[in-house]
XYZ file of C-alpha atoms in Angstrom:
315
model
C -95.648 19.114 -56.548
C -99.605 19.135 -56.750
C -101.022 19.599 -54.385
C -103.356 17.171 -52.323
C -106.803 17.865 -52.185
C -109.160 17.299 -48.798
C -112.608 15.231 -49.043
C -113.825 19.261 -49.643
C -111.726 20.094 -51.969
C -109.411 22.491 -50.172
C -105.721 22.433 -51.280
C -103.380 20.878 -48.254
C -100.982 23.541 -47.620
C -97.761 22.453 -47.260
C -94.934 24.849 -45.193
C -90.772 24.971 -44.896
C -88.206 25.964 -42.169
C -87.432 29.383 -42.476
C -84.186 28.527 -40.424
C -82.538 32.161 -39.933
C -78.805 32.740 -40.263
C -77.844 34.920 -36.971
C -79.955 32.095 -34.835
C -83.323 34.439 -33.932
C -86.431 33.327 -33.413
C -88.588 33.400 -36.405
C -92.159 34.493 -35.842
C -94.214 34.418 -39.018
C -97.104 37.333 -38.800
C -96.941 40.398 -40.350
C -100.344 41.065 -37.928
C -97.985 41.523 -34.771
C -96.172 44.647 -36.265
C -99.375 46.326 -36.081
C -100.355 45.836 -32.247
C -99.658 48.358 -29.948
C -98.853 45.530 -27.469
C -98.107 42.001 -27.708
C -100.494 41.235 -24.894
C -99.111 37.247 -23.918
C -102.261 35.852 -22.166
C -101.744 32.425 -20.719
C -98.191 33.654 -19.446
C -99.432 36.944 -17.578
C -96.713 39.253 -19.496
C -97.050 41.702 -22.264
C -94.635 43.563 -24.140
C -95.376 47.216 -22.622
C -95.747 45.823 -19.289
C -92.679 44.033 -18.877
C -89.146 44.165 -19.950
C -89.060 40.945 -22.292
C -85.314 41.408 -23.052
C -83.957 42.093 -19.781
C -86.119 39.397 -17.844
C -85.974 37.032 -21.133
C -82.699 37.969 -23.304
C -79.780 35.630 -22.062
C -82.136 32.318 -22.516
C -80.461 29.857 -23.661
C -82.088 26.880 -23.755
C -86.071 26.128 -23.206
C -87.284 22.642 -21.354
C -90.857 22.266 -21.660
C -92.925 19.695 -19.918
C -96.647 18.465 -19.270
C -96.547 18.471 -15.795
C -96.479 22.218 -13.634
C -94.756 20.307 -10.448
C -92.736 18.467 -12.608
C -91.673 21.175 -14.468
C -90.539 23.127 -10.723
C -88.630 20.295 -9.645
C -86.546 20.576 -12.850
C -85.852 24.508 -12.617
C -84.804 23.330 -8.945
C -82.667 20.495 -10.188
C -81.405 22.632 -12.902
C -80.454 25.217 -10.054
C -78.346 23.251 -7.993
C -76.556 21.774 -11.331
C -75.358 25.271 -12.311
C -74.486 26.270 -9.052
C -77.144 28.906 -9.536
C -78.785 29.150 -6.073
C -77.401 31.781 -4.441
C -79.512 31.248 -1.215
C -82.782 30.781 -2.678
C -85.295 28.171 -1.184
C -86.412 27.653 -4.177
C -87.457 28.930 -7.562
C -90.561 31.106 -8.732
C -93.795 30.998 -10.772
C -92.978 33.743 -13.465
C -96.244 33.047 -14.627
C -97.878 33.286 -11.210
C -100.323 35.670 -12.377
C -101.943 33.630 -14.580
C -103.084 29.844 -13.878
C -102.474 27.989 -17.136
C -98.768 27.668 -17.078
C -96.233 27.877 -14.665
C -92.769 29.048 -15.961
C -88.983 29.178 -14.521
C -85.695 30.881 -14.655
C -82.625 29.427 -13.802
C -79.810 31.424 -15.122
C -79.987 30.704 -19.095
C -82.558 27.969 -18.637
C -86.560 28.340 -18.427
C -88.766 25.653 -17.116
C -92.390 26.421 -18.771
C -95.426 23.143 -18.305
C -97.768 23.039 -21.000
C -100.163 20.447 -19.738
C -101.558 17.901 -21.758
C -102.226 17.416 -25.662
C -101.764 19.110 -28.271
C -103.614 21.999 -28.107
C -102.813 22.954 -24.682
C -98.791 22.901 -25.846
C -99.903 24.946 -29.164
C -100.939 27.684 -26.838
C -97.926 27.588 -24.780
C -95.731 27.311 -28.187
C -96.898 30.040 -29.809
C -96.696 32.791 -26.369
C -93.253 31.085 -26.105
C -91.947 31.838 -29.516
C -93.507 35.456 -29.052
C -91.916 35.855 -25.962
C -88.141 34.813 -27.394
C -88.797 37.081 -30.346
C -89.367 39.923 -28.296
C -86.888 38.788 -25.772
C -84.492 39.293 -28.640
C -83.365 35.908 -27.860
C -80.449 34.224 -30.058
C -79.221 30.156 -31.019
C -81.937 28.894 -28.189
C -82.150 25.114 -28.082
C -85.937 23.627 -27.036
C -86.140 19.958 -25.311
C -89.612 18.667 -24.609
C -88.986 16.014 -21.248
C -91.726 14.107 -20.441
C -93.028 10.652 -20.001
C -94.809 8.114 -22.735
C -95.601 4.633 -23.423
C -93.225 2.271 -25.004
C -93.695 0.257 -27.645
C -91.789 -2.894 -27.246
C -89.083 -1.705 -25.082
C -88.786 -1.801 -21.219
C -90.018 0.305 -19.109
C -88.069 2.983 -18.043
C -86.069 3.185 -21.396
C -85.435 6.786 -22.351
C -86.418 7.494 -26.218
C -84.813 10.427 -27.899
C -86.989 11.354 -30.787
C -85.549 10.696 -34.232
C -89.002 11.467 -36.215
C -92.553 12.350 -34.621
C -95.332 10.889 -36.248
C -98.843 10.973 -36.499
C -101.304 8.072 -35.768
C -100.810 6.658 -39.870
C -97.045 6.948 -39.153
C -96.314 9.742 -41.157
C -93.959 12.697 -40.592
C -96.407 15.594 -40.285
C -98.913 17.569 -38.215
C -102.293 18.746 -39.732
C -104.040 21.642 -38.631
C -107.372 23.103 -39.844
C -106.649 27.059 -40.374
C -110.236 28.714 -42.115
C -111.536 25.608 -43.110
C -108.171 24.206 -45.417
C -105.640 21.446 -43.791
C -102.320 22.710 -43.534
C -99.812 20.046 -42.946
C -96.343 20.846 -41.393
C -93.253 18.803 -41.348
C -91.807 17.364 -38.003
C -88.570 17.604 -39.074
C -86.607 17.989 -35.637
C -82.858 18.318 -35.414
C -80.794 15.221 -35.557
C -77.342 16.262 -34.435
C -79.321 17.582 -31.343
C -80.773 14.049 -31.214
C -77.291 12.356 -31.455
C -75.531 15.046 -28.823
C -78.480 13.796 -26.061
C -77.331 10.061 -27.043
C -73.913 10.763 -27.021
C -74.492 11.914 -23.341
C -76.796 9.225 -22.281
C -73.593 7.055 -22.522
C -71.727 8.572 -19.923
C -74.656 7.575 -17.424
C -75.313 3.751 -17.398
C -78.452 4.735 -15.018
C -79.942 6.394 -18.422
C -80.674 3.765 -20.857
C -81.869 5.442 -23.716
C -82.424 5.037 -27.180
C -83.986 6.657 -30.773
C -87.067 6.110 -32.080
C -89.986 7.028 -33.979
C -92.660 9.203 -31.419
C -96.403 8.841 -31.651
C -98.394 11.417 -31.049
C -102.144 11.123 -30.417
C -105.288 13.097 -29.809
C -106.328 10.922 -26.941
C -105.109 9.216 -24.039
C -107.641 5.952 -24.378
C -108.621 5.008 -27.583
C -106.618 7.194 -29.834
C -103.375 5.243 -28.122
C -105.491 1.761 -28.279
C -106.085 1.148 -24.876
C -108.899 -1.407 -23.745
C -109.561 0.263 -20.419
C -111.235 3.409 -21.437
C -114.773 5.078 -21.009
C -115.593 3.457 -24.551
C -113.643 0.632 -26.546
C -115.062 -0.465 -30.088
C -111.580 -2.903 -31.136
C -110.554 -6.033 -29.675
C -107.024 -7.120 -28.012
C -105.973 -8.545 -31.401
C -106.642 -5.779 -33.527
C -105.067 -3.658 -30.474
C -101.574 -5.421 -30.422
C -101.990 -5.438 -34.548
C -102.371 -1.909 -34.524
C -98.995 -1.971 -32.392
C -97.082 -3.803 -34.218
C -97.787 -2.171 -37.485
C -96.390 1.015 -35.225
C -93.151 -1.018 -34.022
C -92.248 -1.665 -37.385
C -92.969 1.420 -38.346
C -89.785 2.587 -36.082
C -92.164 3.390 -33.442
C -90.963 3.260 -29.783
C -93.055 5.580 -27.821
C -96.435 7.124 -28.032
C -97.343 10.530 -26.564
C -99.079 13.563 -26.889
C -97.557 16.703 -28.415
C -94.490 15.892 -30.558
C -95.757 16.556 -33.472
C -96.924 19.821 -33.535
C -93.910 20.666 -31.010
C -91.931 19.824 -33.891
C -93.819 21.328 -36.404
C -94.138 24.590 -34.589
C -90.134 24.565 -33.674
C -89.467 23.811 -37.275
C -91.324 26.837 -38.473
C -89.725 29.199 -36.215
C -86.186 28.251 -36.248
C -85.905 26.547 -33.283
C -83.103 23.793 -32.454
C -85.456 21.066 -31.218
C -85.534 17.626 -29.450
C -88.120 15.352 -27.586
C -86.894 13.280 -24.432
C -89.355 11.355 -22.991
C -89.101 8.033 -20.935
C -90.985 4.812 -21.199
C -92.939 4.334 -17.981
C -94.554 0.931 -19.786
C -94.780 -1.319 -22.313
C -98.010 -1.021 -24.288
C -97.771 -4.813 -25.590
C -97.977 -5.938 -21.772
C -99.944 -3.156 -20.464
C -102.354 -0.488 -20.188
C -102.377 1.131 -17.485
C -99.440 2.655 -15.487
C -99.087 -0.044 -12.048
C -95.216 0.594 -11.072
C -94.486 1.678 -7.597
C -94.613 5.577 -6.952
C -90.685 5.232 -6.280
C -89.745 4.045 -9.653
C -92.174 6.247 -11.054
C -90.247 9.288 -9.857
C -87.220 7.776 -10.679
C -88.185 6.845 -14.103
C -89.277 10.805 -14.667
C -86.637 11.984 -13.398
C -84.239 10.521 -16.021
C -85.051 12.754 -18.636
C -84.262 15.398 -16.714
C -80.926 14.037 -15.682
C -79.818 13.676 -19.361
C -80.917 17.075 -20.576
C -79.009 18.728 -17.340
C -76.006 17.006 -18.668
C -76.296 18.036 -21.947
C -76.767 21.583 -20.706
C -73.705 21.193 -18.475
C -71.627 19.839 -21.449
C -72.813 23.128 -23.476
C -71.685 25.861 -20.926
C -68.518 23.804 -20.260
C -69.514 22.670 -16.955
């Protein structure tokens, strides 16, 4: 294939899956070899100062999420699923040390937050893939839960990626490395995506569905939103641009799917995105639901991914 040239003139890069055969984590820089430490910033560990493999080694599975509280509540929930307490209050910061990210073990299972957009979760991504590489860590499954807006589907309604797109609706995630575009596919991993439906069914408190994911630069205008700083489109050409998205197999619009898929696909990692609905975005802007639903709506996610966890151990 030839390849596609930039309004510059730089050749778009384009980049496979190195999936690896015994299930490690692929990291892709010959650079690292060379350090005398892997010094993981934004985490507060490094590979001289702490035992990666013995803190790190048995992980399992890897739920990442925007929000640092709500990310605690599900290494909490997650705790009392696996029976996993044994007389602990409650959890702790493994990243106290540092105050970008918070991360949590429960048994198998880490909790990590990687706040919001995509290049606060391209930070996180890259210590985190790092850190499992160095943790020696094999056939680890990664689930992004968060929340989203819905495109033409109730609120509430849990979407289980099927392809995360970019704001043109296509399959990829473009990143400016020394002035050329690379682009990276968002493949993620469909059986994954059918296991989490196939486990939404046992709970008729989960509606959920697949869909086509969103993901923006911005929260406002990027998402068409009228009730921003700064608006330059009318409602029609808003609920246009919406409907060119629904029929695009769009459902839900967020934040950081792409290059969470993008990265996960480069490295080898089993990947999904669970995020729920907390509105419509053809009735509504802004997010008006009653603080009770709203915590029940988030918490969904969470339920779902527990019990696909469960079904994996055998629990």
């Amino acid at each position: 294939m030839a390849p596609i040239l930039t309004n510059s003139n730089q050749p778009v890069v384009t980049e496979r899956s190195p999936y690896t055969e015994n299930g490690t984590v692929c990291v892709k820089n010959p650079h690292l070899d060379s350090l005398d430490e892997d010094v993981l910033y934004h985490f507060g560990l490094g590979t001289k100062t702490h035992n990666l493999p013995q803190m790190f080694g048995d992980v399992k599975f890897v739920c990442v999420g925007g929000s640092s509280k709500r990310m605690k509540a599900f290494a909490q929930f997650i705790q009392e699923e696996l029976n996993l307490k044994d007389g602990r209050r409650e959890v702790e910061n493994i990243c106290a040390g540092a105050d970008r990210y918070s991360m949590y073990k429960t048994g198998p299972v880490l909790s990590i937050s990687h706040g919001m957009g995509i290049p606060s979760i391209s930070i996180m991504l890259h210590e985190l893939i790092k850190l499992l590489h160095h943790a020696r860590c094999r056939n680890v499954t990664i689930i992004r839960i968060g929340t989203s807006g819905g495109v033409g589907i109730e609120p509430g309604t849990v979407v289980i990626t099927d392809t995360a797109v970019d704001s043109f609706f296509r399959p990829q995630f473009e990143q400016v490395v020394l002035g050329k575009v690379i682009i990276r596919s968002t493949k993620l991993d469909k059986e994954l995506a059918k296991e989490l439906i196939n486990c939404s069914k046992m709970d008729p408190e989960i509606p959920a569905i697949t869909g086509n994911t969103m993901c923006t630069y911005d929260f406002y205008e990027g998402q068409g939103r009228l009730d921003g700083a700064f608006c330059t489109f009318s409602t029609e050409e808003k609920l246009e641009y919406l409907t060119e998205a629904y029929t695009n197999g769009v459902r839900n619009i967020e934040m950081e799917s792409t290059v969470f898929a993008a990265m996960c696909h480069l490295c080898g990692l089993k990947a999904a995105v669970v995020c729920v609905a907390l509105i419509n975005r053809f009735e509504s802007d802004q997010i008006t639901i009653p603080y009770e639903k709203l915590m029940q709506f988030e918490q969904r996610p969470q339920h779902l991914v527990s019990r696909y966890i469960k079904k994996c151990l055998g629990l």
